[in-house]
Coordinates of C-alpha atoms in Angstrom, one line a residue:
M268 CA 4.4 78.7 45.8
S269 CA 2.7 82.1 45.6
H270 CA 4.6 85.2 46.4
E271 CA 1.9 85.6 49.3
L272 CA 3.1 82.4 50.9
L273 CA 6.8 83.1 50.7
F274 CA 6.7 86.4 52.6
F275 CA 4.1 84.9 54.6
G276 CA 6.4 81.6 55.4
G277 CA 9.4 83.6 55.8
F278 CA 7.6 85.9 58.2
I279 CA 6.5 82.8 60.2
L280 CA 9.8 81.6 60.5
F281 CA 11.2 84.8 61.8
I282 CA 8.7 84.9 64.5
I283 CA 9.5 81.2 65.6
L284 CA 13.3 81.9 65.5
M285 CA 12.7 85.0 67.7
L286 CA 10.4 83.0 70.0
A287 CA 12.4 80.3 70.5
I288 CA 15.2 82.7 71.4
D289 CA 12.9 84.4 73.8
L290 CA 11.9 80.9 75.4
G291 CA 15.3 80.4 76.8
L292 CA 18.0 79.7 74.4
F293 CA 19.9 82.5 76.1
S294 CA 18.2 82.7 79.4
K295 CA 17.7 79.3 81.1
S296 CA 16.5 80.6 84.6
D297 CA 13.3 82.2 85.6
K298 CA 14.9 85.7 86.8
P299 CA 13.2 89.5 86.5
I300 CA 14.0 91.3 83.4
S301 CA 16.1 94.6 83.8
L302 CA 15.4 97.7 82.9
K303 CA 18.3 97.8 80.5
S304 CA 17.4 94.6 78.9
A305 CA 14.1 95.6 78.3
A306 CA 15.2 98.8 76.6
I307 CA 17.6 97.0 74.5
M308 CA 15.0 94.4 73.3
S309 CA 12.3 97.2 73.0
A310 CA 15.0 99.1 70.6
I311 CA 15.7 95.7 68.8
W312 CA 11.5 94.8 67.9
V313 CA 11.3 98.8 66.8
L314 CA 14.5 98.4 64.5
F315 CA 12.8 94.8 63.0
A316 CA 9.7 96.6 62.4
L317 CA 11.2 99.5 60.6
A318 CA 13.4 97.4 58.8
F319 CA 10.6 95.3 57.7
G320 CA 9.0 98.5 56.3
L321 CA 12.3 99.2 54.3
V322 CA 11.5 95.8 52.6
L323 CA 8.3 96.9 51.7
Y324 CA 9.6 100.2 50.3
I325 CA 11.7 98.3 48.2
W326 CA 10.3 95.0 47.3
G327 CA 6.4 95.6 48.5
N328 CA 5.4 94.5 45.0
E329 CA 6.8 91.5 45.3
L330 CA 4.4 90.6 48.0
H331 CA 1.5 90.0 45.3
N332 CA 4.0 89.4 42.4
V333 CA 3.2 92.7 40.9
H334 CA 5.1 93.1 37.9
D335 CA 2.8 94.7 35.0
I336 CA 0.1 97.7 35.2
A337 CA -2.9 95.1 34.7
M338 CA -2.0 93.3 37.8
L339 CA -0.9 96.6 40.0
K340 CA -4.4 98.1 39.1
E341 CA -6.2 94.8 40.2
V342 CA -4.1 94.6 43.8
I343 CA -5.1 98.4 44.1
A344 CA -8.9 97.8 43.5
K345 CA -9.0 94.6 45.5
H346 CA -7.3 96.0 48.8
Y347 CA -8.8 99.8 48.4
H348 CA -5.7 101.5 47.8
N349 CA -6.2 105.3 47.7
I350 CA -3.5 106.0 45.2
T351 CA -3.4 107.3 41.6
I352 CA -0.6 105.7 39.5
N353 CA 0.7 106.7 36.0
E354 CA -0.3 103.8 33.6
G355 CA 2.0 104.7 31.0
D356 CA 5.3 104.3 33.5
L357 CA 5.3 101.0 35.2
A358 CA 8.6 101.9 37.6
A359 CA 7.1 105.1 38.8
S360 CA 3.7 103.5 39.4
I361 CA 5.4 100.4 41.3
K362 CA 7.5 103.0 43.5
I363 CA 3.9 104.9 44.2
Y364 CA 2.3 101.5 45.3
N365 CA 5.4 100.6 47.6
K366 CA 5.9 103.6 49.0
N367 CA 2.0 103.7 50.2
L368 CA 1.9 99.9 51.1
T369 CA 5.1 101.0 53.3
I370 CA 2.9 104.0 54.9
E371 CA 0.0 101.7 55.7
Y372 CA 2.2 99.1 57.6
L373 CA 4.1 101.7 59.7
T374 CA 0.7 103.1 60.4
G375 CA -1.0 100.4 61.2
Y376 CA 2.2 99.7 63.4
V377 CA 1.9 102.7 65.5
V378 CA -2.0 101.7 65.9
E379 CA -1.4 98.4 67.1
Y380 CA 1.5 99.4 69.3
A381 CA -0.1 102.3 71.0
L382 CA -3.1 100.1 71.7
S383 CA -0.8 97.5 73.0
V384 CA -0.1 100.1 75.9
D385 CA -3.8 99.2 77.3
N386 CA -2.9 95.6 77.2
I387 CA 0.1 96.7 79.8
F388 CA -2.2 98.6 82.2
V389 CA -4.3 95.4 82.6
M390 CA -1.4 93.2 82.7
V391 CA -0.1 94.9 85.6
L392 CA -3.3 94.4 87.4
L393 CA -3.6 90.6 86.4
F394 CA -0.2 89.9 87.7
S395 CA -0.5 91.8 90.9
S396 CA -4.2 90.4 91.6
F397 CA -2.8 86.7 91.4
G398 CA 0.2 87.4 93.2
I399 CA 2.5 86.2 90.5
P400 CA 6.4 87.3 91.5
E401 CA 8.1 89.1 89.3
K402 CA 10.6 86.5 88.0
Y403 CA 8.0 84.4 86.4
Y404 CA 6.6 87.3 84.2
H405 CA 8.9 86.9 81.2
K406 CA 7.8 83.2 80.8
V407 CA 3.7 84.0 81.0
L408 CA 4.5 86.8 78.6
V409 CA 6.2 84.8 75.9
W410 CA 3.6 81.9 75.8
G411 CA 1.0 84.5 76.2
I412 CA 2.7 86.0 73.0
I413 CA 2.7 82.9 71.2
G414 CA -1.1 82.6 71.4
A415 CA -1.8 86.3 70.9
V416 CA -0.3 85.5 67.5
L417 CA -2.0 82.5 66.9
L418 CA -5.2 84.0 67.6
R419 CA -4.6 87.5 65.8
C420 CA -3.7 85.4 62.9
I421 CA -6.9 84.0 62.6
F422 CA -9.0 86.9 63.5
I423 CA -7.2 88.8 60.7
F424 CA -7.8 86.9 57.7
I425 CA -11.5 86.1 58.9
G426 CA -11.6 90.1 59.1
A427 CA -10.3 90.5 55.7
A428 CA -12.8 87.8 54.3
L429 CA -15.5 89.7 55.9
I430 CA -14.7 93.0 54.5
A431 CA -14.2 91.8 51.0
K432 CA -17.7 89.8 51.2
F433 CA -19.6 92.3 52.9
G434 CA -18.0 96.1 52.2
W435 CA -20.5 97.4 54.7
I436 CA -19.1 95.7 57.4
L437 CA -16.4 98.6 57.6
Y438 CA -19.3 101.2 58.8
L439 CA -20.1 98.4 61.5
F440 CA -16.6 98.2 62.6
G441 CA -16.4 102.2 62.5
A442 CA -19.5 102.6 64.7
F443 CA -18.1 100.0 67.3
L444 CA -14.6 101.7 67.6
V445 CA -16.4 105.3 68.0
Y446 CA -18.4 103.6 70.8
T447 CA -15.7 102.0 72.5
G448 CA -13.4 105.2 72.4
I449 CA -16.1 107.0 74.0
N450 CA -16.7 104.2 76.8
M451 CA -13.0 104.4 77.2
Y452 CA -12.7 108.3 77.8
I453 CA -16.2 107.9 80.3
N454 CA -14.3 105.3 82.0
R455 CA -10.7 107.1 82.1
N456 CA -10.6 107.6 85.9
K457 CA -12.3 104.3 86.9
E458 CA -10.0 102.2 88.8
E459 CA -9.9 98.5 87.3
E460 CA -10.1 95.7 89.7
V461 CA -9.5 91.9 89.1
D462 CA -11.3 89.4 91.2
P463 CA -9.1 86.3 90.9
Q464 CA -11.7 83.7 92.7
N465 CA -14.7 85.0 90.5
H466 CA -13.0 85.6 87.0
P467 CA -15.0 84.2 84.5
V468 CA -12.0 82.3 83.2
V469 CA -10.6 81.0 86.5
K470 CA -14.3 79.7 87.4
F471 CA -14.4 77.9 84.0
A472 CA -10.8 76.1 84.6
S473 CA -11.9 75.6 88.3
K474 CA -15.3 73.7 86.9
Y475 CA -13.6 71.4 84.3
F476 CA -9.9 71.1 85.7
K477 CA -8.2 70.5 89.1
V478 CA -6.3 74.1 90.5
T479 CA -3.9 74.4 93.0
P480 CA -2.6 77.8 94.3
R481 CA 0.7 76.3 94.7
L482 CA 3.4 77.9 92.2
D483 CA 5.6 75.2 92.0
S484 CA 8.6 77.0 91.1
G485 CA 7.2 78.5 88.1
K486 CA 5.7 75.4 86.7
F487 CA 2.3 75.8 84.6
F488 CA 1.1 72.8 86.2
H489 CA 1.9 70.9 89.4
I490 CA 1.5 66.9 89.8
E491 CA 0.6 65.7 93.3
N492 CA -0.1 62.0 94.0
G493 CA 0.0 61.4 90.0
V494 CA -2.7 63.9 89.7
K495 CA -1.9 67.2 87.6
Y496 CA -3.3 70.6 88.7
M497 CA -3.1 73.9 87.1
T498 CA -1.1 76.6 88.9
P499 CA -1.7 80.1 89.3
L500 CA 0.6 80.9 86.7
F501 CA -1.3 78.7 83.8
L502 CA -4.5 80.6 85.1
V503 CA -3.1 83.8 84.6
L504 CA -1.8 82.6 81.2
L505 CA -5.3 81.7 80.3
V506 CA -6.6 85.3 81.8
I507 CA -3.9 87.3 79.5
E508 CA -5.0 84.9 76.5
F509 CA -8.8 85.8 77.2
T510 CA -8.1 89.6 77.6
D511 CA -5.9 89.5 74.3
L512 CA -9.1 88.1 72.7
I513 CA -11.0 91.0 74.0
F514 CA -8.1 93.8 72.9
A515 CA -8.2 92.2 69.4
V516 CA -11.8 93.0 69.0
D517 CA -10.9 96.6 69.5
S518 CA -7.4 96.5 67.5
I519 CA -7.9 94.3 64.5
P520 CA -11.1 96.7 63.1
A521 CA -9.0 99.7 63.9
I522 CA -6.0 98.5 61.9
F523 CA -8.6 97.7 59.1
S524 CA -9.6 101.6 58.6
I525 CA -5.5 101.7 57.8
T526 CA -5.3 99.3 55.2
K527 CA -7.6 96.5 53.8
D528 CA -4.3 94.3 53.0
P529 CA -4.6 91.3 55.4
Y530 CA -0.8 90.6 54.9
I531 CA 0.3 94.1 56.0
V532 CA -2.7 94.1 58.6
F533 CA -0.8 90.7 59.8
F534 CA 2.6 92.0 59.5
S535 CA 2.0 95.3 61.4
N536 CA 0.0 93.7 64.2
I537 CA 2.3 90.9 64.7
F538 CA 5.3 93.3 64.8
A539 CA 3.4 95.1 67.7
V540 CA 2.4 91.8 69.7
L541 CA 6.2 90.9 69.5
G542 CA 7.4 93.8 70.9
L543 CA 4.9 93.9 73.8
R544 CA 6.7 91.8 76.1
S545 CA 10.0 94.0 76.3
M546 CA 7.7 97.1 76.4
F547 CA 5.8 95.8 79.3
F548 CA 9.2 95.3 81.1
L549 CA 9.9 98.9 80.0
L550 CA 7.1 100.6 81.3
V551 CA 5.6 98.2 83.9
N552 CA 6.9 100.4 87.0
I553 CA 6.3 103.8 85.5
I554 CA 3.1 103.3 83.3
H555 CA 0.9 104.9 86.0
K556 CA 2.8 108.2 85.0
F557 CA 1.2 108.4 81.9
H558 CA -2.3 108.9 83.0
Y559 CA -3.4 110.7 80.1
L560 CA -2.5 108.0 77.8
K561 CA -6.0 106.4 78.4
V562 CA -7.8 109.8 77.1
G563 CA -5.0 109.8 74.1
L564 CA -6.4 106.1 73.5
A565 CA -9.8 107.2 73.4
F566 CA -9.3 110.2 71.0
L567 CA -7.2 107.8 68.9
L568 CA -10.4 105.0 68.7
V569 CA -12.9 107.9 67.8
F570 CA -10.5 109.1 65.2
I571 CA -10.0 105.9 63.7
G572 CA -13.8 104.8 64.0
A573 CA -14.9 108.1 62.5
K574 CA -12.3 107.6 59.6
M575 CA -14.1 104.3 58.6
L576 CA -17.6 105.5 58.8
L577 CA -16.6 108.4 56.5
H578 CA -13.8 107.0 54.1
G579 CA -15.7 107.8 51.2
W580 CA -16.0 111.3 52.1
L581 CA -12.5 111.7 53.1
E582 CA -10.8 110.0 50.0
Q583 CA -13.1 112.8 47.6
I584 CA -11.2 115.7 49.6
G585 CA -7.9 114.2 49.3
F586 CA -7.1 112.5 52.9
Q587 CA -4.5 109.8 52.7
T588 CA -3.0 107.2 54.8
V589 CA 0.3 109.9 55.5
H590 CA -2.4 112.1 57.2
S591 CA -3.7 109.5 59.2
L592 CA -0.4 108.5 60.6
I593 CA 0.6 112.1 61.4
I594 CA -2.9 113.0 63.5
I595 CA -2.4 109.4 65.2
I596 CA 1.4 110.2 66.2
S597 CA 0.1 113.7 67.4
I598 CA -2.7 112.3 69.7
L599 CA 0.0 109.9 71.1
V600 CA 2.8 112.5 71.6
I601 CA 0.2 115.0 73.1
S602 CA -1.1 112.6 75.9
V603 CA 2.5 111.6 76.5
I604 CA 3.6 115.3 76.9
A605 CA 0.5 116.1 79.0
S606 CA 1.2 113.5 81.4
L607 CA 4.5 114.6 82.3
L608 CA 3.7 118.1 82.5
F609 CA 0.4 117.7 84.5
P610 CA 1.2 114.8 86.6
K611 CA -1.2 113.6 89.2
K612 CA -1.4 114.7 92.5
E613 CA -0.1 111.7 93.9
D614 CA 2.7 111.4 91.7
L615 CA 3.8 115.2 93.2
S616 CA 4.1 113.6 96.5
H617 CA 6.9 110.8 95.4

């Protein structure tokens, strides 16, 4: 078995274990998640993500079984790592490679975690529009995250295959991200609305399946007179999965601007997705206070898109992944601080 499969398989087993715990080994009943529990789980997921970064820093070369200079040069060329190694010193070269891999992973994780905030805005809106009680949020989000992990796994490795075969697709991704960022900035103050009756996913489900407005004690399906009906809980789950599919179209090209190694893309992306549920409960009641986050995310997407379009020139002037990390964190910190220093007028009245 290859080292990639061992890393990947171990990571998948870890995900399954954590999701099994989340699905009810320690929580048998539907109930709202407290702010304290959300904060603890958010901290745990961040610590797990950082711990994995430490694993890469120490054993990152084991991911692709790099133990000689020839293999190291091959991997660097294959994944377009912007680093210079000392061919006469294997240990020092591996250390440089592992450090770069760790920075790529952490930068990708920060980008995906930041873009997940936009997901939270939409999820709050969806739960409200579909009239889902707060005590059922946890159940829907856990199953939603399982679906998101599977979808993103497919998207990431398809994206990596496309980039390997068609290098010019990076420019297409870059242009798309610049367009998305500009569009997000233009529509930053536009009030988003969801019409549950006319949402395309609901229309599709209603056309091919039987649907009931009854929640039926938080079940996804309701059986009446031997007939199975979809409940609003399952409908909102379908809409969340559809929404994540749309968000993946932005977020996955964004992370390919940081690293071309599909495994690093996957690890950073999935850690961000797994932390989304606890972050949702942590921010659900205060997300409206960070009104400049939309602006920050818009600038973030434009920066990432521009980096993809200008990557050749940026490499020539010595621009590295660590510089991207500094700029990305600066954008996010400034947008959060600006939101707190200059609150919306309606927030001032509370």
